[in-house]
Tab-separated table of C-alpha atoms and ligand atoms in Angstrom:
chain	number	residue	atom	x	y	z
A	58	MET	CA	0.000	0.000	0.000
A	59	THR	CA	1.388	3.352	-1.000
A	60	ASP	CA	1.256	6.443	1.144
A	61	GLN	CA	-1.314	7.734	-1.277
A	62	SER	CA	-3.669	4.803	-0.781
A	63	VAL	CA	-3.345	5.109	2.964
A	64	GLU	CA	-4.299	8.695	2.615
A	65	ILE	CA	-7.302	7.828	0.391
A	66	ALA	CA	-8.477	5.178	2.856
A	67	GLU	CA	-8.212	7.694	5.647
A	68	ILE	CA	-10.094	10.248	3.604
A	69	THR	CA	-13.021	7.917	2.784
A	70	THR	CA	-13.229	6.689	6.370
A	71	GLU	CA	-13.207	10.237	7.587
A	72	VAL	CA	-15.866	11.215	5.021
A	73	ASP	CA	-18.086	8.325	6.131
A	74	ARG	CA	-17.622	9.283	9.768
A	75	LEU	CA	-18.492	12.929	9.093
A	76	ALA	CA	-21.470	11.873	7.021
A	77	ALA	CA	-22.786	9.636	9.811
A	78	GLU	CA	-22.307	12.475	12.258
A	79	ALA	CA	-24.198	14.895	10.010
A	80	ILE	CA	-27.027	12.413	9.503
A	81	ALA	CA	-27.353	11.820	13.260
A	82	ALA	CA	-27.348	15.573	13.876
A	83	ALA	CA	-30.013	16.141	11.204
A	84	GLU	CA	-32.208	13.428	12.717
A	85	GLY	CA	-31.826	14.975	16.151
A	86	ALA	CA	-32.821	18.503	15.103
A	87	ALA	CA	-35.759	19.776	17.146
A	88	SER	CA	-36.882	22.555	14.805
A	89	LEU	CA	-36.471	23.842	11.264
A	90	ALA	CA	-34.309	26.678	12.592
A	91	GLU	CA	-32.046	24.222	14.391
A	92	LEU	CA	-31.882	22.047	11.275
A	93	LYS	CA	-30.757	25.022	9.235
A	94	GLU	CA	-27.971	25.728	11.708
A	95	ILE	CA	-26.869	22.085	11.716
A	96	ARG	CA	-26.824	22.065	7.927
A	97	GLY	CA	-24.443	25.033	7.983
A	98	GLN	CA	-22.177	23.267	10.466
A	99	HIS	CA	-22.032	19.978	8.567
A	100	LEU	CA	-22.317	20.905	4.902
A	101	GLY	CA	-21.257	24.528	4.650
A	102	LYS	CA	-18.024	25.731	3.011
A	103	LYS	CA	-16.318	26.003	6.387
A	104	SER	CA	-17.454	22.534	7.541
A	105	PRO	CA	-15.108	19.527	7.534
A	106	MET	CA	-17.064	18.042	4.598
A	107	GLY	CA	-16.661	21.301	2.722
A	108	GLY	CA	-12.973	21.208	3.548
A	109	PHE	CA	-12.573	17.844	1.835
A	110	LYS	CA	-14.045	19.224	-1.316
A	111	ALA	CA	-11.306	21.838	-1.378
A	112	LYS	CA	-8.702	19.147	-0.720
A	113	LEU	CA	-9.749	17.065	-3.767
A	114	GLY	CA	-7.909	19.377	-6.083
A	115	SER	CA	-4.538	18.446	-4.585
A	116	LEU	CA	-4.962	14.679	-5.139
A	117	ASP	CA	-3.747	12.844	-8.209
A	118	PRO	CA	-6.494	11.994	-10.736
A	119	GLU	CA	-6.968	8.353	-9.695
A	120	ASP	CA	-7.310	9.212	-6.011
A	121	ARG	CA	-9.403	12.249	-6.778
A	122	LYS	CA	-11.893	9.978	-8.534
A	123	VAL	CA	-12.150	7.593	-5.576
A	124	ALA	CA	-12.302	10.352	-3.001
A	125	GLY	CA	-14.753	12.356	-5.150
A	126	GLN	CA	-17.069	9.374	-5.406
A	127	ALA	CA	-16.974	8.799	-1.661
A	128	LEU	CA	-17.661	12.439	-1.065
A	129	ASN	CA	-20.594	12.508	-3.534
A	130	GLU	CA	-22.161	9.458	-1.934
A	131	ALA	CA	-21.734	10.921	1.519
A	132	ASN	CA	-23.208	14.202	0.365
A	133	ARG	CA	-26.216	12.470	-1.156
A	134	ALA	CA	-26.842	10.450	2.013
A	135	VAL	CA	-26.496	13.534	4.175
A	136	GLY	CA	-28.686	15.572	1.774
A	137	ASP	CA	-31.393	12.873	1.936
A	138	ALA	CA	-31.240	12.871	5.711
A	139	PHE	CA	-31.646	16.626	5.783
A	140	SER	CA	-34.658	16.627	3.379
A	141	THR	CA	-36.335	13.866	5.370
A	142	ALA	CA	-35.748	15.765	8.601
A	143	GLU	CA	-36.900	18.996	6.979
A	144	SER	CA	-40.207	17.620	5.744
A	145	ALA	CA	-40.868	15.853	9.051
A	146	LEU	CA	-40.165	19.041	11.009
A	147	GLY	CA	-42.254	21.061	8.508
A	148	ASP	CA	-45.217	18.714	8.953
A	149	ALA	CA	-44.943	18.943	12.696
A	150	ALA	CA	-44.787	22.744	12.542
A	151	ARG	CA	-47.898	22.895	10.324
A	152	ARG	CA	-49.750	20.553	12.634
A	153	ARG	CA	-48.857	22.734	15.600
A	154	GLN	CA	-50.010	25.836	13.720
A	155	LEU	CA	-53.332	24.229	12.753
A	156	GLU	CA	-53.821	23.203	16.343
A	157	THR	CA	-53.245	26.712	17.734
A	158	GLU	CA	-55.124	28.585	14.998
A	159	ARG	CA	-58.073	26.243	14.942
A	160	LEU	CA	-61.530	27.853	15.185
A	161	ASP	CA	-63.939	25.898	17.300
A	162	LEU	CA	-67.119	26.499	15.360
A	163	THR	CA	-69.181	24.400	17.716
A	164	GLU	CA	-68.285	26.871	20.415
A	165	ILE	CA	-69.389	29.833	18.273
A	166	ARG	CA	-72.698	28.127	17.569
A	167	ARG	CA	-73.242	27.644	21.248
A	168	GLU	CA	-72.581	31.316	21.983
A	169	ALA	CA	-74.563	32.891	19.111
A	170	GLN	CA	-78.015	34.176	19.984
A	171	ARG	CA	-80.499	32.919	17.472
A	172	GLY	CA	-83.608	35.048	17.014
A	173	HIS	CA	-87.127	33.863	16.296
A	174	LEU	CA	-90.359	35.227	14.916
A	175	HIS	CA	-92.364	37.706	16.951
A	176	LEU	CA	-95.154	35.985	18.848
A	177	VAL	CA	-97.823	37.810	16.847
A	178	THR	CA	-96.205	36.541	13.632
A	179	GLN	CA	-96.073	33.054	15.132
A	180	ALA	CA	-99.782	33.265	15.990
A	181	ARG	CA	-100.567	34.560	12.505
A	182	TYR	CA	-98.643	31.734	10.810
A	183	ARG	CA	-100.270	29.130	13.033
A	184	LEU	CA	-103.705	30.488	12.212
A	185	GLU	CA	-102.873	30.486	8.505
A	186	ASP	CA	-101.695	26.886	8.820
A	187	VAL	CA	-104.921	25.832	10.533
A	188	PHE	CA	-107.023	27.385	7.770
A	189	ILE	CA	-104.800	26.172	4.944
A	190	ALA	CA	-105.270	22.671	6.363
A	191	MET	CA	-109.033	23.286	6.127
A	192	GLY	CA	-108.701	24.155	2.426
A	193	TYR	CA	-108.609	27.951	2.693
A	194	GLN	CA	-106.352	30.292	0.747
A	195	VAL	CA	-104.559	33.299	2.220
A	196	ALA	CA	-105.628	36.644	0.732
A	197	GLU	CA	-104.225	40.119	1.272
A	198	GLY	CA	-105.345	43.692	0.730
A	199	PRO	CA	-103.903	47.193	1.090
A	200	GLU	CA	-103.583	48.886	4.492
A	201	VAL	CA	-104.785	52.175	3.043
A	202	GLU	CA	-108.345	51.878	1.750
A	203	THR	CA	-111.105	53.914	0.187
A	204	ALA	CA	-114.530	54.439	1.760
A	205	TRP	CA	-115.981	51.968	-0.777
A	206	TYR	CA	-113.947	49.008	0.469
A	207	ASN	CA	-113.736	49.904	4.151
A	208	PHE	CA	-117.423	50.882	4.504
A	209	GLU	CA	-119.734	51.329	1.544
A	210	ALA	CA	-119.507	47.920	-0.125
A	211	LEU	CA	-119.748	46.398	3.362
A	212	ASN	CA	-123.192	47.952	3.671
A	213	ILE	CA	-122.079	50.827	5.901
A	214	PRO	CA	-123.260	53.997	4.122
A	215	ASP	CA	-121.950	57.333	5.378
A	216	TRP	CA	-125.069	58.068	7.443
A	217	HIS	CA	-124.766	54.710	9.242
A	218	PRO	CA	-124.060	54.948	12.993
A	219	ALA	CA	-121.746	51.918	12.735
A	220	ARG	CA	-119.372	54.043	10.704
A	221	GLY	CA	-118.538	56.098	13.803
A	222	GLU	CA	-117.872	52.979	15.872
A	223	PHE	CA	-114.886	52.075	13.776
A	224	ASP	CA	-112.860	55.059	15.098
A	225	THR	CA	-111.265	55.400	11.697
A	226	ILE	CA	-107.957	57.126	11.016
A	227	PHE	CA	-108.438	59.129	7.815
A	228	VAL	CA	-105.736	60.014	5.358
A	229	ASN	CA	-105.605	63.563	4.010
A	230	LEU	CA	-106.152	62.571	0.375
A	231	GLY	CA	-109.006	63.242	-2.064
A	232	GLU	CA	-112.477	64.043	-0.702
A	233	PRO	CA	-112.785	64.346	3.104
A	234	GLU	CA	-113.118	60.906	4.756
A	235	GLU	CA	-112.643	59.179	1.415
A	236	VAL	CA	-109.212	57.588	2.062
A	237	MET	CA	-108.308	55.897	5.356
A	238	LEU	CA	-106.165	53.337	7.119
A	239	ARG	CA	-108.395	50.265	7.068
A	240	SER	CA	-110.207	49.916	10.372
A	241	HIS	CA	-110.748	46.177	9.883
A	242	THR	CA	-109.750	43.411	7.467
A	243	SER	CA	-113.309	43.136	6.105
A	244	PRO	CA	-112.444	45.220	2.977
A	245	VAL	CA	-110.438	42.169	1.837
A	246	GLN	CA	-113.796	40.333	1.645
A	247	ILE	CA	-114.924	42.864	-0.949
A	248	ARG	CA	-111.673	42.797	-2.918
A	249	THR	CA	-111.765	39.000	-3.015
A	250	MET	CA	-115.400	38.764	-4.084
A	251	GLU	CA	-114.841	41.425	-6.762
A	252	ASN	CA	-111.951	39.432	-8.219
A	253	GLN	CA	-112.869	35.805	-7.640
A	254	GLU	CA	-115.778	33.621	-8.616
A	255	PRO	CA	-117.309	31.567	-5.824
A	256	PRO	CA	-116.730	29.104	-4.264
A	257	ILE	CA	-114.464	31.234	-2.088
A	258	TYR	CA	-112.610	30.014	0.996
A	259	ILE	CA	-110.099	32.616	2.191
A	260	VAL	CA	-108.498	34.037	5.292
A	261	ALA	CA	-107.007	37.522	5.203
A	262	PRO	CA	-104.587	38.424	7.983
A	263	GLY	CA	-103.181	41.917	8.199
A	264	ARG	CA	-102.668	45.188	10.026
A	265	THR	CA	-105.624	47.360	10.944
A	266	PHE	CA	-105.812	50.811	12.529
A	267	ARG	CA	-108.126	52.772	14.812
A	268	THR	CA	-107.895	56.013	16.768
A	269	ASP	CA	-107.661	54.076	20.053
A	270	THR	CA	-105.138	55.222	22.613
A	271	ALA	CA	-102.819	52.376	23.574
A	272	ASP	CA	-103.695	50.823	26.933
A	273	ALA	CA	-103.559	47.366	28.485
A	274	THR	CA	-106.215	46.040	26.071
A	275	HIS	CA	-105.961	48.334	22.996
A	276	LEU	CA	-103.431	49.225	20.339
A	277	PRO	CA	-104.027	51.870	17.647
A	278	ALA	CA	-102.284	49.575	15.120
A	279	PHE	CA	-103.257	45.961	15.555
A	280	ASN	CA	-103.700	42.771	13.556
A	281	GLN	CA	-106.864	41.045	12.484
A	282	ILE	CA	-107.614	37.925	10.558
A	283	GLU	CA	-110.691	37.798	8.369
A	284	GLY	CA	-112.395	34.657	7.158
A	285	LEU	CA	-114.749	34.486	4.201
A	286	VAL	CA	-116.591	31.553	2.719
A	287	VAL	CA	-118.954	31.876	-0.240
A	288	ASP	CA	-120.446	28.687	-1.597
A	289	ARG	CA	-123.770	27.016	-2.262
A	290	GLY	CA	-125.911	25.990	0.685
A	291	ILE	CA	-123.772	27.601	3.388
A	292	THR	CA	-125.550	27.956	6.724
A	293	MET	CA	-124.947	29.335	10.193
A	294	ALA	CA	-124.085	25.773	11.271
A	295	ASP	CA	-121.097	25.815	8.916
A	296	LEU	CA	-119.978	29.066	10.522
A	297	ALA	CA	-120.349	27.753	14.076
A	298	GLY	CA	-118.589	24.490	13.167
A	299	THR	CA	-115.722	26.280	11.431
A	300	ILE	CA	-115.131	28.613	14.369
A	301	ASP	CA	-115.187	25.706	16.797
A	302	ALA	CA	-112.816	23.680	14.602
A	303	PHE	CA	-110.151	26.344	14.245
A	304	ILE	CA	-110.326	27.418	17.895
A	305	LYS	CA	-109.811	23.794	18.950
A	306	ALA	CA	-106.954	23.426	16.478
A	307	PHE	CA	-105.355	26.590	17.808
A	308	PHE	CA	-105.975	26.374	21.567
A	309	GLY	CA	-106.643	22.684	22.109
A	310	ALA	CA	-109.606	20.324	22.062
A	311	GLU	CA	-110.674	21.284	25.589
A	312	VAL	CA	-111.555	24.847	24.539
A	313	ASN	CA	-115.186	25.476	23.581
A	314	THR	CA	-116.838	28.226	21.581
A	315	ARG	CA	-120.233	29.898	21.551
A	316	LEU	CA	-121.990	32.494	19.416
A	317	ARG	CA	-123.946	35.422	20.890
A	318	PRO	CA	-126.355	37.499	18.783
A	319	SER	CA	-124.843	40.777	17.677
A	320	TYR	CA	-124.973	43.284	14.873
A	321	PHE	CA	-122.726	44.112	11.940
A	322	PRO	CA	-124.065	45.852	8.822
A	323	PHE	CA	-122.196	43.395	6.555
A	324	THR	CA	-123.532	40.177	8.113
A	325	GLU	CA	-127.086	39.065	8.742
A	326	PRO	CA	-127.615	37.421	11.116
A	327	SER	CA	-124.539	38.540	13.053
A	328	ALA	CA	-122.899	37.159	16.145
A	329	GLU	CA	-119.996	37.626	18.450
A	330	PHE	CA	-118.032	34.519	19.274
A	331	ASP	CA	-116.544	33.639	22.632
A	332	ILE	CA	-114.106	31.005	23.761
A	333	SER	CA	-114.195	29.166	27.074
A	334	MET	CA	-111.553	29.847	29.706
A	335	PRO	CA	-110.168	27.217	32.108
A	336	ASP	CA	-112.089	28.906	34.992
A	337	GLY	CA	-115.387	28.392	33.173
A	338	SER	CA	-115.827	32.006	32.067
A	339	TRP	CA	-116.237	33.091	28.434
A	340	LEU	CA	-114.007	35.509	26.595
A	341	GLU	CA	-115.131	37.480	23.573
A	342	LEU	CA	-112.829	36.945	20.607
A	343	GLY	CA	-114.437	38.381	17.483
A	344	GLY	CA	-117.390	39.039	15.223
A	345	CYS	CA	-119.022	36.843	12.597
A	346	GLY	CA	-122.180	36.172	10.690
A	347	MET	CA	-123.780	35.187	7.408
A	348	VAL	CA	-122.618	37.490	4.619
A	349	ASN	CA	-125.354	40.072	4.102
A	350	PRO	CA	-127.021	39.407	0.697
A	351	GLN	CA	-126.587	43.112	-0.045
A	352	VAL	CA	-122.812	42.703	0.298
A	353	LEU	CA	-122.810	39.752	-2.121
A	354	ALA	CA	-124.852	41.826	-4.569
A	355	ASN	CA	-122.446	44.783	-4.164
A	356	CYS	CA	-119.700	42.492	-5.433
A	357	GLY	CA	-121.747	41.117	-8.332
A	358	ILE	CA	-122.502	37.774	-6.686
A	359	ASP	CA	-126.067	36.472	-6.905
A	360	PRO	CA	-127.355	35.998	-3.309
A	361	GLU	CA	-130.063	33.637	-4.586
A	362	GLU	CA	-127.401	31.211	-5.759
A	363	TRP	CA	-124.610	31.785	-3.246
A	364	GLN	CA	-124.466	32.108	0.513
A	365	GLY	CA	-121.562	32.866	2.731
A	366	PHE	CA	-120.265	33.418	6.203
A	367	ALA	CA	-117.546	35.725	7.454
A	368	PHE	CA	-115.676	36.247	10.692
A	369	GLY	CA	-112.975	38.542	11.966
A	370	PHE	CA	-110.944	38.860	15.129
A	371	GLY	CA	-107.789	40.368	16.564
A	372	ILE	CA	-104.619	38.289	16.297
A	373	ASP	CA	-102.890	40.365	18.984
A	374	ARG	CA	-105.709	39.687	21.432
A	375	LEU	CA	-105.534	36.023	20.558
A	376	ALA	CA	-101.797	36.047	21.357
A	377	VAL	CA	-102.522	37.880	24.620
A	378	MET	CA	-104.947	35.096	25.583
A	379	ARG	CA	-102.834	32.239	24.404
A	380	TYR	CA	-99.747	33.405	26.291
A	381	GLY	CA	-101.604	34.902	29.255
A	382	LEU	CA	-100.090	38.374	28.890
A	383	ASP	CA	-101.427	41.067	31.173
A	384	ASP	CA	-100.774	44.003	28.846
A	385	ILE	CA	-101.212	44.003	25.066
A	386	ARG	CA	-98.589	46.764	24.784
A	387	GLU	CA	-95.902	44.190	25.592
A	388	LEU	CA	-96.365	43.066	21.983
A	389	VAL	CA	-95.038	46.342	20.600
A	390	ASN	CA	-92.541	47.429	23.273
A	391	ASN	CA	-89.974	45.215	21.564
A	392	ASP	CA	-88.181	44.386	24.767
A	393	VAL	CA	-86.148	41.338	23.782
A	394	ARG	CA	-86.120	40.060	27.368
A	395	PHE	CA	-89.898	39.765	27.039
A	396	LEU	CA	-89.986	38.485	23.450
A	397	ARG	CA	-87.297	35.860	24.029
A	398	GLN	CA	-89.658	33.911	26.268
A	399	PHE	CA	-91.945	32.885	23.415
B	134	LIG	N1	-114.934	43.536	10.836
B	134	LIG	C1	-115.488	43.318	12.128
B	134	LIG	C2	-114.665	44.097	13.155
B	134	LIG	O1	-113.639	44.538	12.908
B	134	LIG	C3	-115.471	41.841	12.513
B	134	LIG	C4	-116.323	41.017	11.614
B	134	LIG	C5	-115.786	40.413	10.499
B	134	LIG	C6	-117.656	40.797	11.886
B	134	LIG	C7	-116.552	39.628	9.676
B	134	LIG	C8	-118.439	40.009	11.079
B	134	LIG	C9	-117.857	39.429	9.972
B	134	LIG	O2	-115.077	44.281	14.254
């Protein structure tokens, strides 16, 4: 063995040793930053491995080839070790980041306050549902009406005392007392009969207005729901049965209804209807009756062929009863602490 070959053997052994050291160091790195530092120490120009590269130039060609090969192999092995360590450390870092930046959406859902419909809207939708189930359609009309729809066609001419009882809020438009905020939902009866051939089965919920001052039992803007049926052979029994059916569907089967004779210009005969309270007393809910033949005629419907019944009542008052409120104004105060309970 020549001196040269001794030297080459020493070089390759030394290269292998340095490579093993570098690989072990790379595998032991705790972070990407540490890995970068280790790479500098083991592979950089000033590292022992880097030093060998510089030494290659001084070897004779044969030895340079052997030493160069050893060095290349060592470099590849060390390079592989560093890439493996780098991707492992990178994965770990990403996992840690995901863990710390994670949004717990279940927690947000738990914290978020979810709103719900106002209890009057809930009552209105439930009433609509009850009537839709009975085959009715939902009709609507404008909140600002003319005297024809709010009064005249409903058989309330301007000299009629009933006109004053509606405490109407007039709008300053056209002739005096010609345009008004509707004081009941009954004008939707007229609009429906003008536009639709019988048979007619509709309910018309909506806002209504009167000059009432707000107190525990009154609101100047309130909600009514109107019912209108026009068909052949309709009798008072159909009216009584319908009222009883929807009240039971709304309040429960234990609640009873009764009709008391009353007067409305647009129904004949007319009645007020009451519902039974748990204490045995009766509570007035609304008005009803057989559609006055004059009203049918006003809408171009032949009263000899068609008969009808109609009813109307306050949705707000219904909500007051259903939820046992002691002041109807709670419905419009919009205090969320109150509304949240329903
Ligand atoms: N429109 C009447 C009111 O507001 C109620 C009613 C409707 C009465 C339909 C009879 C028929 O008081």
